[in-house]
Coordinates of C-alpha atoms in Angstrom, one line a residue:
Chain A
M1 CA 41.5 30.4 2.4
I2 CA 42.2 27.2 1.9
E3 CA 45.0 24.9 4.3
L4 CA 45.6 21.3 3.6
M5 CA 48.6 20.2 5.7
N6 CA 50.2 16.5 5.4
V7 CA 47.0 15.1 3.9
R8 CA 47.5 11.2 2.9
K9 CA 44.2 9.9 1.1
V10 CA 45.0 6.3 0.6
F11 CA 42.3 3.7 -0.3
N12 CA 41.3 0.4 0.3
A13 CA 43.4 0.0 3.6
G14 CA 44.2 -3.1 4.7
K15 CA 43.7 -4.8 2.1
P16 CA 46.3 -6.7 -0.6
S17 CA 44.2 -3.6 -3.5
E18 CA 46.0 -0.7 -0.8
F19 CA 46.8 1.8 -2.4
S20 CA 47.6 6.2 -1.6
A21 CA 46.4 8.2 -3.7
V22 CA 47.8 11.5 -2.4
N23 CA 51.5 11.0 -0.2
G24 CA 52.0 13.9 2.3
V25 CA 50.0 17.1 0.5
S26 CA 50.7 20.0 2.4
L27 CA 49.7 23.1 0.3
H28 CA 47.9 26.9 0.0
I29 CA 44.6 27.3 -1.2
P30 CA 44.3 31.4 -1.5
E31 CA 41.5 33.5 -1.6
N32 CA 40.1 35.5 -4.2
K33 CA 42.5 33.4 -7.0
V34 CA 42.8 31.0 -10.0
T35 CA 44.7 28.1 -8.4
V36 CA 45.5 24.7 -10.8
L37 CA 45.9 21.2 -10.0
K38 CA 47.8 20.0 -13.3
G39 CA 49.6 16.6 -13.5
P40 CA 49.0 13.2 -15.4
S41 CA 46.2 10.4 -14.9
G42 CA 46.8 9.2 -11.8
S43 CA 48.3 11.8 -10.2
G44 CA 46.1 12.1 -7.3
K45 CA 44.2 15.7 -8.7
T46 CA 40.4 14.4 -8.5
T47 CA 41.5 13.1 -5.2
L48 CA 42.8 16.3 -3.5
L49 CA 40.3 18.1 -5.5
S50 CA 37.6 16.1 -2.9
I51 CA 39.3 16.2 0.2
V52 CA 39.7 20.4 -0.7
G53 CA 35.8 20.5 -1.4
C54 CA 34.5 18.3 1.8
M55 CA 33.8 16.0 -0.3
S56 CA 36.0 13.0 0.9
R57 CA 38.1 13.0 4.4
P58 CA 41.8 12.0 4.5
S59 CA 43.2 9.5 5.4
A60 CA 46.0 11.5 7.6
G61 CA 46.8 15.3 7.5
R62 CA 44.6 18.3 8.8
V63 CA 42.8 20.3 5.9
K64 CA 41.8 24.6 7.2
L65 CA 39.0 26.5 5.7
K66 CA 39.1 29.9 6.9
E67 CA 41.1 28.8 9.7
R68 CA 38.6 26.7 11.0
E69 CA 39.9 23.0 11.2
I70 CA 37.4 20.7 8.6
T71 CA 38.9 17.3 8.3
S72 CA 37.3 16.1 11.9
L73 CA 33.5 17.9 11.2
P74 CA 30.5 14.9 11.0
E75 CA 29.0 14.4 7.6
R76 CA 26.5 16.5 8.7
F77 CA 28.5 19.9 8.8
L78 CA 30.9 18.6 6.4
T79 CA 27.7 18.5 4.2
D80 CA 26.6 21.9 5.3
I81 CA 29.8 23.9 4.1
R82 CA 29.9 21.4 1.0
R83 CA 26.8 23.0 0.2
S84 CA 26.7 26.9 1.1
T85 CA 30.8 27.7 0.1
F86 CA 32.0 24.8 -3.0
G87 CA 30.2 24.7 -6.8
F88 CA 31.2 21.8 -8.5
I89 CA 31.7 22.0 -11.3
F90 CA 32.3 17.6 -12.6
Q91 CA 34.2 16.4 -16.1
Q92 CA 30.3 15.5 -16.9
P93 CA 28.6 17.6 -16.6
N94 CA 26.1 15.4 -14.2
L95 CA 23.3 16.0 -14.8
I96 CA 19.5 14.1 -14.0
K97 CA 17.5 13.1 -16.8
G98 CA 14.3 13.5 -17.1
I99 CA 13.8 16.5 -15.7
T100 CA 14.4 20.2 -17.0
V101 CA 17.2 22.2 -17.2
L102 CA 15.6 24.5 -14.8
E103 CA 15.2 22.2 -12.5
N104 CA 18.4 20.4 -12.0
V105 CA 19.6 24.5 -11.7
M106 CA 18.2 24.7 -9.0
L107 CA 18.7 21.0 -7.2
P108 CA 21.3 21.9 -4.9
A109 CA 19.0 24.2 -2.3
Y110 CA 15.6 22.5 -2.2
P111 CA 17.5 20.6 0.9
L112 CA 17.5 24.4 2.4
G113 CA 13.6 25.1 2.5
E114 CA 14.0 28.9 0.4
K115 CA 10.9 29.7 -0.4
R116 CA 10.2 29.0 -4.0
S117 CA 9.7 32.1 -6.5
H118 CA 13.1 33.5 -4.6
L119 CA 14.8 30.0 -5.7
K120 CA 13.2 30.2 -9.5
A121 CA 13.9 33.9 -9.8
R122 CA 17.6 33.5 -8.8
A123 CA 17.8 30.4 -10.9
H124 CA 16.3 32.1 -13.8
R125 CA 19.4 35.0 -13.7
G126 CA 22.0 32.1 -13.4
L127 CA 20.5 30.5 -16.4
S128 CA 19.7 33.9 -17.9
E129 CA 23.6 35.4 -17.3
L130 CA 25.0 32.2 -19.3
S131 CA 22.7 32.5 -22.7
L132 CA 20.7 30.2 -21.7
T133 CA 17.3 31.0 -21.0
G134 CA 15.6 29.7 -23.8
K135 CA 16.8 26.5 -22.8
A136 CA 15.1 26.4 -18.8
A137 CA 12.0 23.5 -19.8
S138 CA 13.6 21.7 -21.4
K139 CA 14.8 18.4 -20.7
V140 CA 18.3 17.9 -20.3
E141 CA 18.6 14.9 -23.1
W142 CA 17.6 18.3 -25.7
L143 CA 20.7 20.3 -24.5
S144 CA 24.4 20.2 -26.9
G145 CA 27.4 19.3 -24.6
G146 CA 28.1 23.1 -24.6
E147 CA 24.6 24.3 -23.2
A148 CA 25.4 21.1 -20.4
Q149 CA 27.8 22.7 -19.1
R150 CA 27.0 25.5 -18.8
V151 CA 23.5 24.6 -17.0
S152 CA 26.1 22.8 -14.6
I153 CA 27.8 26.2 -14.2
V154 CA 24.8 27.9 -12.7
R155 CA 23.8 24.5 -11.2
A156 CA 27.1 25.0 -8.8
L157 CA 26.4 28.1 -8.2
I158 CA 23.3 28.6 -7.2
N159 CA 24.3 28.7 -3.8
N160 CA 26.1 31.6 -4.5
P161 CA 29.4 29.6 -3.5
S162 CA 32.7 31.7 -2.7
I163 CA 34.9 28.7 -3.7
I164 CA 34.1 27.1 -7.4
I165 CA 35.6 23.3 -7.9
A166 CA 36.1 22.4 -11.6
D167 CA 37.1 18.8 -12.0
E168 CA 38.6 18.7 -16.0
P169 CA 36.2 21.2 -16.7
T170 CA 37.0 20.6 -20.8
A171 CA 37.9 17.5 -21.3
H172 CA 35.1 17.1 -22.6
L173 CA 34.7 20.2 -24.6
D174 CA 36.1 21.8 -28.0
T175 CA 38.4 24.5 -28.0
K176 CA 35.9 26.7 -28.3
L177 CA 34.0 25.5 -25.3
S178 CA 37.1 26.0 -23.9
Y179 CA 37.7 29.0 -24.5
R180 CA 33.9 30.1 -23.4
F181 CA 34.7 28.2 -20.2
M182 CA 37.6 30.0 -19.3
E183 CA 35.8 33.3 -20.1
I184 CA 33.4 32.5 -17.5
V185 CA 36.2 32.0 -14.9
E186 CA 38.1 35.0 -15.6
K187 CA 34.2 36.2 -14.3
F188 CA 33.9 34.2 -11.7
K189 CA 37.3 36.1 -10.5
A190 CA 36.8 39.3 -11.3
E191 CA 33.7 38.9 -8.9
G192 CA 35.9 37.7 -5.8
K193 CA 35.8 34.0 -6.3
T194 CA 38.2 31.7 -5.1
V195 CA 38.2 28.7 -8.4
I196 CA 39.9 25.4 -7.9
I197 CA 40.7 23.5 -11.2
T198 CA 42.3 20.5 -12.0
S199 CA 43.7 19.7 -15.3
H200 CA 46.4 19.1 -17.7
D201 CA 44.9 20.6 -20.5
P202 CA 47.0 23.6 -21.3
L203 CA 44.8 26.0 -22.6
V204 CA 43.5 26.1 -19.1
Y205 CA 46.8 25.5 -17.0
E206 CA 48.2 28.1 -20.0
S207 CA 46.2 30.8 -19.0
K208 CA 47.1 33.9 -18.3
M209 CA 44.7 34.8 -15.8
I210 CA 45.7 31.7 -13.1
D211 CA 47.0 32.3 -10.8
K212 CA 48.5 29.1 -8.8
V213 CA 49.6 26.5 -10.5
V214 CA 50.3 22.9 -8.2
N215 CA 51.8 20.3 -10.2
L216 CA 51.2 16.3 -9.4
R217 CA 52.8 13.4 -10.4
D218 CA 52.0 10.4 -7.8
G219 CA 50.4 12.0 -5.2
K220 CA 52.5 14.0 -4.0
I221 CA 53.9 17.9 -5.3
E222 CA 56.2 17.8 -8.0
E223 CA 58.2 21.1 -7.3
N224 CA 60.2 21.7 -10.1
P225 CA 58.3 19.8 -12.7
T226 CA 60.0 19.0 -16.0
Chain B
M1 CA 8.2 25.4 10.3
N2 CA 8.0 27.2 7.4
V3 CA 12.2 26.1 6.2
W4 CA 11.3 22.5 6.6
I5 CA 7.3 22.5 5.2
E6 CA 9.3 24.4 2.1
K7 CA 12.1 21.6 2.6
Q8 CA 9.4 18.1 2.4
R9 CA 7.3 20.1 -0.6
Y10 CA 11.1 19.9 -2.6
I11 CA 11.8 17.3 -2.5
I12 CA 8.1 15.1 -2.4
D13 CA 7.8 17.7 -6.1
F14 CA 11.7 16.4 -6.4
T15 CA 10.2 12.0 -6.0
I16 CA 7.7 12.5 -8.0
S17 CA 8.7 13.9 -11.0
S18 CA 11.7 11.0 -10.0
L19 CA 8.8 8.2 -10.3
M20 CA 7.6 10.2 -13.4
R21 CA 10.8 9.3 -14.9
R22 CA 10.6 5.6 -14.5
K23 CA 6.9 5.1 -15.7
V24 CA 6.8 1.6 -16.4
K25 CA 9.3 0.1 -14.1
N26 CA 7.1 2.2 -11.5
I27 CA 3.3 1.8 -13.3
G28 CA 4.3 -1.8 -13.4
L29 CA 5.2 -1.7 -9.8
L30 CA 1.8 -0.2 -8.6
V31 CA -0.4 -2.3 -10.4
L32 CA 0.7 -5.3 -9.2
Y33 CA 0.9 -3.4 -5.2
T34 CA -2.6 -2.7 -5.9
L35 CA -3.3 -5.9 -7.2
I36 CA -2.2 -7.6 -3.8
V37 CA -3.9 -4.9 -1.5
F38 CA -7.0 -5.5 -3.5
I39 CA -6.9 -9.5 -2.3
L40 CA -6.2 -9.1 0.7
A41 CA -8.7 -6.4 1.1
S42 CA -11.7 -8.0 -0.8
T43 CA -10.7 -11.8 1.8
M44 CA -10.7 -8.9 5.3
F45 CA -14.1 -7.5 4.1
F46 CA -16.0 -9.9 2.2
T47 CA -15.1 -12.5 5.5
Y48 CA -16.0 -9.7 8.0
A49 CA -19.2 -8.7 6.4
I50 CA -20.7 -12.7 5.9
K51 CA -20.1 -12.8 9.4
R52 CA -22.4 -10.0 10.3
E53 CA -24.5 -10.5 7.8
A54 CA -25.6 -14.4 9.1
A55 CA -24.9 -12.9 12.0
F56 CA -27.5 -10.6 11.7
I57 CA -29.7 -13.2 10.4
L58 CA -29.1 -15.2 13.4
E59 CA -29.4 -13.2 16.3
G60 CA -33.2 -12.7 14.7
S61 CA -33.5 -17.0 15.4
P62 CA -34.9 -18.6 18.3
E63 CA -33.7 -18.9 21.0
I64 CA -33.6 -22.1 21.9
V65 CA -34.2 -24.8 18.7
V66 CA -35.1 -29.1 19.8
Q67 CA -33.8 -32.0 18.0
N68 CA -34.6 -35.3 18.4
L69 CA -31.6 -37.2 18.0
V70 CA -31.9 -41.1 17.1
A71 CA -28.4 -42.9 17.0
G72 CA -26.5 -39.3 17.1
R73 CA -28.5 -38.3 13.3
H74 CA -30.8 -35.9 13.6
D75 CA -34.5 -37.3 13.0
L76 CA -38.0 -36.3 12.9
L77 CA -39.5 -34.9 16.6
P78 CA -42.4 -36.4 17.9
V79 CA -45.6 -34.0 17.6
S80 CA -45.9 -35.1 21.7
Y81 CA -42.9 -33.7 23.0
L82 CA -44.4 -30.4 22.4
E83 CA -46.8 -30.4 25.2
E84 CA -43.2 -32.3 27.4
I85 CA -41.3 -28.7 26.3
K86 CA -44.2 -26.3 26.9
S87 CA -44.1 -27.8 31.1
I88 CA -40.9 -26.7 31.9
R89 CA -40.9 -23.5 33.6
G90 CA -39.5 -20.2 32.5
V91 CA -40.4 -21.4 28.7
A92 CA -42.9 -19.1 27.7
N93 CA -44.5 -20.7 23.9
V94 CA -43.0 -23.3 21.5
E95 CA -43.6 -23.8 18.2
S96 CA -43.1 -27.0 16.1
R97 CA -41.3 -25.9 12.6
L98 CA -41.4 -27.9 8.9
W99 CA -38.4 -27.8 6.8
G100 CA -36.4 -29.7 4.8
Y101 CA -34.5 -29.9 1.8
F102 CA -35.2 -30.5 -2.0
Y103 CA -32.1 -31.4 -4.9
D104 CA -32.9 -30.1 -8.3
S105 CA -31.6 -32.2 -10.2
L106 CA -32.8 -30.5 -13.3
V107 CA -30.1 -26.7 -12.0
G108 CA -27.9 -28.7 -9.6
A109 CA -29.7 -27.4 -7.0
N110 CA -30.4 -27.4 -2.7
Y111 CA -33.3 -25.8 -1.9
T112 CA -34.7 -25.3 1.3
L113 CA -38.3 -26.2 1.9
M114 CA -40.3 -24.8 4.9
T115 CA -44.1 -24.1 6.2
P116 CA -44.7 -20.9 7.0
P117 CA -43.9 -19.9 10.7
Q118 CA -46.3 -20.0 13.0
N119 CA -47.1 -17.1 14.8
Q120 CA -47.2 -16.3 10.8
D121 CA -50.3 -18.5 10.4
S122 CA -52.6 -15.8 11.9
H123 CA -51.9 -13.0 9.9
K124 CA -51.9 -14.8 6.6
N125 CA -55.1 -14.8 5.3
Q126 CA -54.3 -10.8 4.3
G127 CA -50.6 -11.8 3.3
K128 CA -48.7 -10.0 6.3
T129 CA -44.8 -10.0 7.1
T130 CA -43.3 -12.9 9.4
V131 CA -42.2 -11.6 12.3
V132 CA -39.7 -12.9 14.4
E133 CA -41.1 -13.1 18.2
N134 CA -39.1 -11.4 21.0
D135 CA -38.7 -10.8 24.1
N136 CA -38.9 -7.0 25.6
G137 CA -36.6 -8.1 28.2
D138 CA -33.8 -9.1 25.4
P139 CA -31.2 -7.2 25.0
H140 CA -30.8 -7.7 21.2
A141 CA -34.7 -7.4 21.0
N142 CA -34.0 -4.7 18.1
H143 CA -32.2 -6.3 16.0
E144 CA -34.2 -9.1 16.6
A145 CA -37.9 -6.3 15.0
H146 CA -37.4 -6.9 11.7
A147 CA -38.6 -8.9 9.5
L148 CA -36.4 -12.2 8.5
F149 CA -38.5 -12.2 4.5
E150 CA -41.8 -11.6 3.4
Y151 CA -44.4 -11.6 0.8
E152 CA -46.2 -9.2 1.0
G153 CA -49.8 -10.1 -1.3
A154 CA -49.2 -13.6 -1.3
L155 CA -51.6 -15.9 0.4
L156 CA -50.5 -19.8 0.7
E157 CA -52.7 -22.2 0.3
S158 CA -53.0 -26.2 -1.2
G159 CA -51.2 -26.1 -4.0
T160 CA -49.4 -23.1 -4.1
L161 CA -45.5 -21.7 -3.4
I162 CA -43.4 -18.7 -2.4
I163 CA -40.8 -18.8 -3.4
G164 CA -36.8 -17.1 -2.8
N165 CA -35.1 -14.8 -5.9
G166 CA -32.2 -18.0 -6.7
V167 CA -34.6 -20.5 -7.2
A168 CA -36.9 -17.7 -9.4
R169 CA -33.6 -17.0 -10.9
M170 CA -31.8 -20.9 -11.9
R171 CA -35.3 -21.4 -13.3
G172 CA -36.0 -18.7 -14.7
I173 CA -40.1 -18.8 -13.6
G174 CA -42.5 -16.2 -11.4
K175 CA -45.1 -15.4 -10.3
D176 CA -48.1 -17.7 -12.0
D177 CA -45.6 -20.8 -13.3
Y178 CA -45.9 -23.6 -12.0
M179 CA -43.3 -25.7 -10.7
P180 CA -43.3 -29.4 -10.7
F181 CA -41.9 -31.5 -7.6
M182 CA -41.6 -35.3 -7.3
A183 CA -42.9 -36.3 -3.6
A184 CA -42.4 -38.8 -1.4
D185 CA -44.5 -41.6 -3.0
G186 CA -43.6 -41.2 -6.1
Q187 CA -46.5 -39.0 -6.9
I188 CA -45.7 -35.9 -8.6
M189 CA -46.8 -32.1 -7.2
N190 CA -47.7 -30.1 -10.0
M191 CA -47.1 -26.1 -7.7
K192 CA -47.4 -23.4 -8.6
I193 CA -46.0 -20.0 -7.8
V194 CA -48.1 -17.3 -5.9
G195 CA -45.3 -15.1 -4.9
K196 CA -41.7 -14.3 -4.4
L197 CA -40.0 -13.1 -1.0
S198 CA -37.7 -10.2 0.0
S199 CA -35.7 -9.8 2.3
V200 CA -33.5 -7.3 3.8
S201 CA -30.6 -10.3 3.9
E202 CA -30.9 -12.3 0.7
L203 CA -28.7 -14.6 2.3
V204 CA -31.7 -15.9 4.1
S205 CA -34.1 -16.6 1.3
S206 CA -32.4 -16.9 -2.1
D207 CA -32.4 -20.5 -1.7
L208 CA -35.8 -20.3 0.2
I209 CA -39.1 -21.7 -0.5
L210 CA -42.0 -21.7 1.4
M211 CA -45.1 -24.1 1.1
S212 CA -47.9 -25.4 3.1
E213 CA -48.1 -28.0 6.2
A214 CA -50.3 -30.1 4.2
D215 CA -47.8 -30.5 0.8
L216 CA -44.7 -30.5 2.7
R217 CA -46.2 -33.4 5.1
K218 CA -46.7 -34.4 1.8
L219 CA -43.4 -34.2 -0.6
F220 CA -41.5 -35.5 2.5
G221 CA -43.6 -37.8 3.7
I222 CA -43.6 -36.8 7.1
S223 CA -46.2 -38.6 9.2
P224 CA -49.0 -36.1 11.1
D225 CA -47.5 -36.7 14.4
K226 CA -43.5 -35.7 13.6
V227 CA -42.7 -32.4 12.9
T228 CA -38.6 -31.3 11.3
D229 CA -37.5 -29.9 15.1
A230 CA -39.8 -26.9 17.7
I231 CA -38.8 -23.5 18.8
V232 CA -38.7 -22.3 22.5
T233 CA -39.4 -19.2 23.2
V234 CA -37.7 -18.1 26.5
R235 CA -39.4 -15.7 29.3
N236 CA -36.3 -14.2 30.7
P237 CA -33.6 -14.6 28.2
S238 CA -30.5 -15.3 31.1
E239 CA -32.6 -18.4 31.4
I240 CA -31.7 -20.2 28.2
Q241 CA -29.0 -21.9 29.1
T242 CA -31.1 -23.5 32.1
V243 CA -34.1 -24.2 30.5
A244 CA -32.6 -25.4 27.8
G245 CA -30.7 -28.4 30.2
K246 CA -34.1 -28.3 31.2
I247 CA -35.1 -30.0 28.2
K248 CA -32.4 -31.6 27.6
K249 CA -33.3 -33.7 31.6
R250 CA -36.9 -34.0 30.6
I251 CA -36.2 -35.9 26.8
H252 CA -32.8 -37.4 26.4
S253 CA -32.9 -38.0 22.9
A254 CA -33.9 -34.2 22.6
R255 CA -30.7 -31.5 21.3
P256 CA -31.7 -28.2 22.3
I257 CA -29.0 -25.6 20.8
I258 CA -29.3 -22.3 22.0
R259 CA -28.4 -19.0 19.4
D260 CA -25.4 -18.4 21.0
E261 CA -23.9 -21.7 19.8
I262 CA -25.2 -21.6 16.1
L263 CA -23.1 -17.8 16.0
R264 CA -20.5 -19.3 17.5
T265 CA -19.9 -22.1 14.4
Y266 CA -20.9 -19.7 11.8
S267 CA -18.5 -17.7 13.4
S268 CA -15.8 -20.2 13.1
I269 CA -16.9 -21.3 10.0
F270 CA -15.8 -17.7 8.4
N271 CA -13.3 -17.4 10.1
W272 CA -11.6 -20.1 8.9
R273 CA -13.0 -19.4 5.4
G274 CA -11.0 -16.6 5.3
G275 CA -8.2 -17.7 6.9
M276 CA -8.6 -20.4 4.7
M277 CA -8.1 -17.4 1.6
I278 CA -5.6 -15.9 2.9
V279 CA -3.5 -19.4 3.1
I280 CA -4.0 -19.3 -0.7
F281 CA -3.4 -15.3 -1.0
S282 CA -0.4 -15.1 1.6
A283 CA 1.9 -17.4 -1.5
A284 CA 1.4 -14.2 -4.0
V285 CA 1.7 -11.5 -1.3
L286 CA 5.1 -13.4 -0.5
A287 CA 6.0 -12.8 -4.6
F288 CA 5.2 -9.6 -4.3
V289 CA 7.7 -9.2 -1.3
I290 CA 10.5 -10.8 -3.4
F291 CA 9.5 -8.8 -6.3
A292 CA 9.9 -5.6 -3.9
W293 CA 13.0 -6.6 -2.5
D294 CA 14.6 -7.3 -5.0
K295 CA 13.2 -4.1 -7.0
A296 CA 14.1 -2.2 -3.4
S297 CA 17.7 -4.0 -3.0
G298 CA 18.8 -3.7 -6.4
L299 CA 19.1 0.3 -6.1
S300 CA 19.6 0.4 -11.1
A301 CA 23.2 2.3 -11.9
G302 CA 20.5 5.7 -13.0
E303 CA 19.4 5.5 -9.3
R304 CA 23.1 5.0 -7.9
Q305 CA 24.1 7.6 -10.6
E306 CA 21.6 10.0 -9.2
I307 CA 22.5 9.8 -5.8
G308 CA 25.6 10.3 -6.6
I309 CA 24.9 13.5 -8.4
L310 CA 22.4 14.1 -5.6
K311 CA 25.1 13.6 -2.5
A312 CA 27.5 16.1 -4.9
V313 CA 25.8 19.0 -4.8
G314 CA 25.3 18.8 -1.1
W315 CA 22.2 16.5 -0.1
E316 CA 22.7 15.2 2.9
T317 CA 22.5 11.3 3.8
G318 CA 19.3 12.3 4.7
D319 CA 17.5 14.8 2.3
V320 CA 18.5 11.6 -0.1
I321 CA 16.9 9.3 2.2
Q322 CA 13.8 11.3 3.1
M323 CA 12.9 11.7 -0.2
K324 CA 13.3 8.0 -1.2
F325 CA 10.9 7.5 1.9
W326 CA 8.8 9.6 -0.1
E327 CA 8.8 7.7 -2.8
G328 CA 8.4 4.2 -0.8
A329 CA 4.9 6.0 0.5
I330 CA 4.3 7.4 -2.2
V331 CA 3.6 4.6 -4.1
S332 CA 2.4 2.0 -1.0
L333 CA 0.3 4.6 0.2
S334 CA -1.2 4.5 -3.7
A335 CA -1.2 1.2 -4.3
F336 CA -3.8 0.9 -0.2
L337 CA -6.0 3.4 -0.9
G338 CA -6.6 1.9 -4.9
G339 CA -6.3 -1.6 -3.4
V340 CA -8.8 -0.7 -0.7
I341 CA -11.1 0.9 -2.7
L342 CA -10.9 -1.8 -5.5
A343 CA -11.4 -4.0 -3.0
Y344 CA -15.2 -2.6 -1.4
I345 CA -16.5 -1.8 -4.5
H346 CA -15.5 -5.5 -5.9
V347 CA -16.8 -7.1 -2.5
F348 CA -20.2 -4.5 -1.8
F349 CA -20.9 -3.8 -5.1
T350 CA -20.2 -6.5 -7.4
G351 CA -20.7 -9.1 -4.4
S352 CA -17.1 -10.4 -4.4
A353 CA -17.7 -11.8 -8.1
I354 CA -14.0 -13.2 -7.8
F355 CA -14.4 -14.9 -5.4
E356 CA -18.0 -15.6 -3.4
P357 CA -17.8 -19.3 -5.2
A358 CA -15.2 -20.7 -2.7
L359 CA -16.0 -18.5 0.5
E360 CA -19.7 -18.9 0.8
G361 CA -20.8 -22.5 -0.2
W362 CA -23.6 -22.5 1.1
S363 CA -25.0 -25.4 -1.2
N364 CA -25.2 -26.2 -4.7
L365 CA -27.4 -22.6 -4.9
Y366 CA -25.2 -19.9 -4.9
P367 CA -27.8 -16.8 -4.1
N368 CA -26.7 -13.7 -5.2
F369 CA -27.2 -11.6 -2.8
T370 CA -25.5 -7.8 -2.0
L371 CA -23.2 -7.6 1.7
T372 CA -24.5 -4.7 3.7
P373 CA -20.4 -2.2 3.5
F374 CA -18.6 -2.5 6.6
I375 CA -15.0 -2.1 7.8
N376 CA -13.3 -0.9 10.7
A377 CA -10.1 0.6 12.2
E378 CA -8.8 -2.4 13.0
Q379 CA -9.2 -4.1 9.4
L380 CA -8.1 -1.1 7.9
T381 CA -4.5 -0.4 10.5
T382 CA -3.8 -4.8 10.3
L383 CA -4.0 -4.5 5.8
F384 CA -1.8 -1.0 6.4
F385 CA 0.8 -2.7 8.7
L386 CA 0.9 -5.9 6.1
T387 CA 1.8 -4.1 3.1
V388 CA 1.9 -0.5 3.9
I389 CA 4.8 -0.3 6.6
P390 CA 6.8 -3.1 4.8
Y391 CA 7.6 -2.0 1.1
T392 CA 8.5 1.7 2.7
V393 CA 11.6 -0.4 5.3
A394 CA 12.1 -2.3 2.1
T395 CA 12.5 0.9 0.3
I396 CA 14.7 3.1 2.8
V397 CA 17.0 0.0 3.9
P398 CA 19.2 -0.3 0.5
T399 CA 19.5 3.3 0.1
W400 CA 20.6 4.5 3.7
R401 CA 23.0 2.4 2.4
A402 CA 23.8 3.9 -1.4
A403 CA 23.7 7.3 0.3
T404 CA 26.4 7.1 3.2
I405 CA 28.7 6.1 0.5
D406 CA 31.5 9.5 -0.3
P407 CA 30.1 11.8 -2.8
D408 CA 33.6 11.7 -4.0
S409 CA 32.8 8.1 -4.6
A410 CA 30.0 8.9 -6.3
M411 CA 31.2 11.1 -8.4
R412 CA 34.1 9.2 -9.3
H413 CA 31.6 7.1 -10.5
T414 CA 29.1 9.0 -12.3
G415 CA 32.4 11.5 -13.7
G416 CA 34.2 9.0 -15.6

């Protein structure tokens, strides 16, 4: 599904503050499976995730998505792939304040110019699936942490992506909400979606639904973590 | 096409909600912006309308005015010159005029005193209107057919006055009241007001007082063999310049002034006044430009975060720029329309209450007149390019810089 070949990512190249976040990572992420990128802070998890999700380009190496080389594609094409293929769940909900839950959920679909009634119906359906029907017209500031997280999940799913990317999704959730999140991930898996999660939360990477755990440290894959 | 329209609708909707979220900041900006457009538009409308008004009046003025110069200064014209001018080939008619200025120390205002035009005298007893002489071959004849002012029903005899609205207003007097004047010989002349002037353009008649020839001569001490100046009508309008030259040649001290010269002078005076106002207000415009640039270039942390989120959820750089374009366009177009409408009301309905004194200044007496509304496309286009375009561009440039960063860095900044 996703193939990373000797990927490197260097920040502030050529400056005294230059540092390498990812050092020659080669990785295969299987389709319809849940993969966890595990590692301590600064191990390069988020950087690797952003490269996989077409949010940034590697400094070296190649990335293939469904056998298609995407490393050298112009920004417009990358955005297109990102919009149609990936759904992002961030560490924090990253919802836009001042507008309603429904508008936040519909945001990723705006540039596609889809008919409003269709888009609205789909957003409502997504909200009802995560028990948020009553919150559609609420401003996002009024939501609890768990509700905001679920809204961001509905937003990630609005364009019906085949790959879900979640960056430290349980970092700001209590145990109960973290379990609730994992149930949602299980649902994604059952629907045939590919899920990639970065986490250093045992509740996530020790979960029985996880198919693959990739250990990262200092920007490299640890083959035999202790 | 439908997809494109739908997309623009989504983006505009989001832009409006985005503007509403920062209500105080954006309303403040809109008010300031509208004020700038209002000031610029008012200056433009006022200058243009008053120029047109003056041109309209002056088009009805004599083809040639002949003054007498003594030591380079305007002096009274000997009546004997009139016959001399009349004998020039091409001259259709010569009329003398008697007029002057009178300073009223009571209200601190200058009035224009004159006798009714001579061609009116034949109708005087019926109390008709003043009709400006015109030639059928003159292309301006249609403009000139209008009466400059009217005093329907009023009969001007010795010892009586007909006054303009400005005078009536300032002195708080009207028909059947008396108005005293001190004559040149120190005698007090108590004149009865028998009527008020009305006019298509108050600019002409506001500070005007009409009195009989005998009274005017007595008031200013003008001997019967002198007049203030003469107006000359020419048979063939294309000969005006030639006739003026002939007058100058025949009477060396005469100064013929042709209508086009008067029009040009007034036009340059009003252009200069308008330009002066623009120079003064350019300071205000500059302050606004700095403010707008600061607002536009310094995207707040909240705005940067928003752009980061939009990019991360799949908006392209172009979509973000379009959003900011609409934001700039909505603010600047609203300000433009608001400012122009307010300026229109200000100039044409409230008589430019704010800066009328600075722009008029004919004399101490400011005539209260209503300008004829007139706007042309050139004015609006100039204003549009001075206000809407710079602001919209100033909004887009920094957004473009912010929107071209990787969504990844946006995610990191926002993701904590």
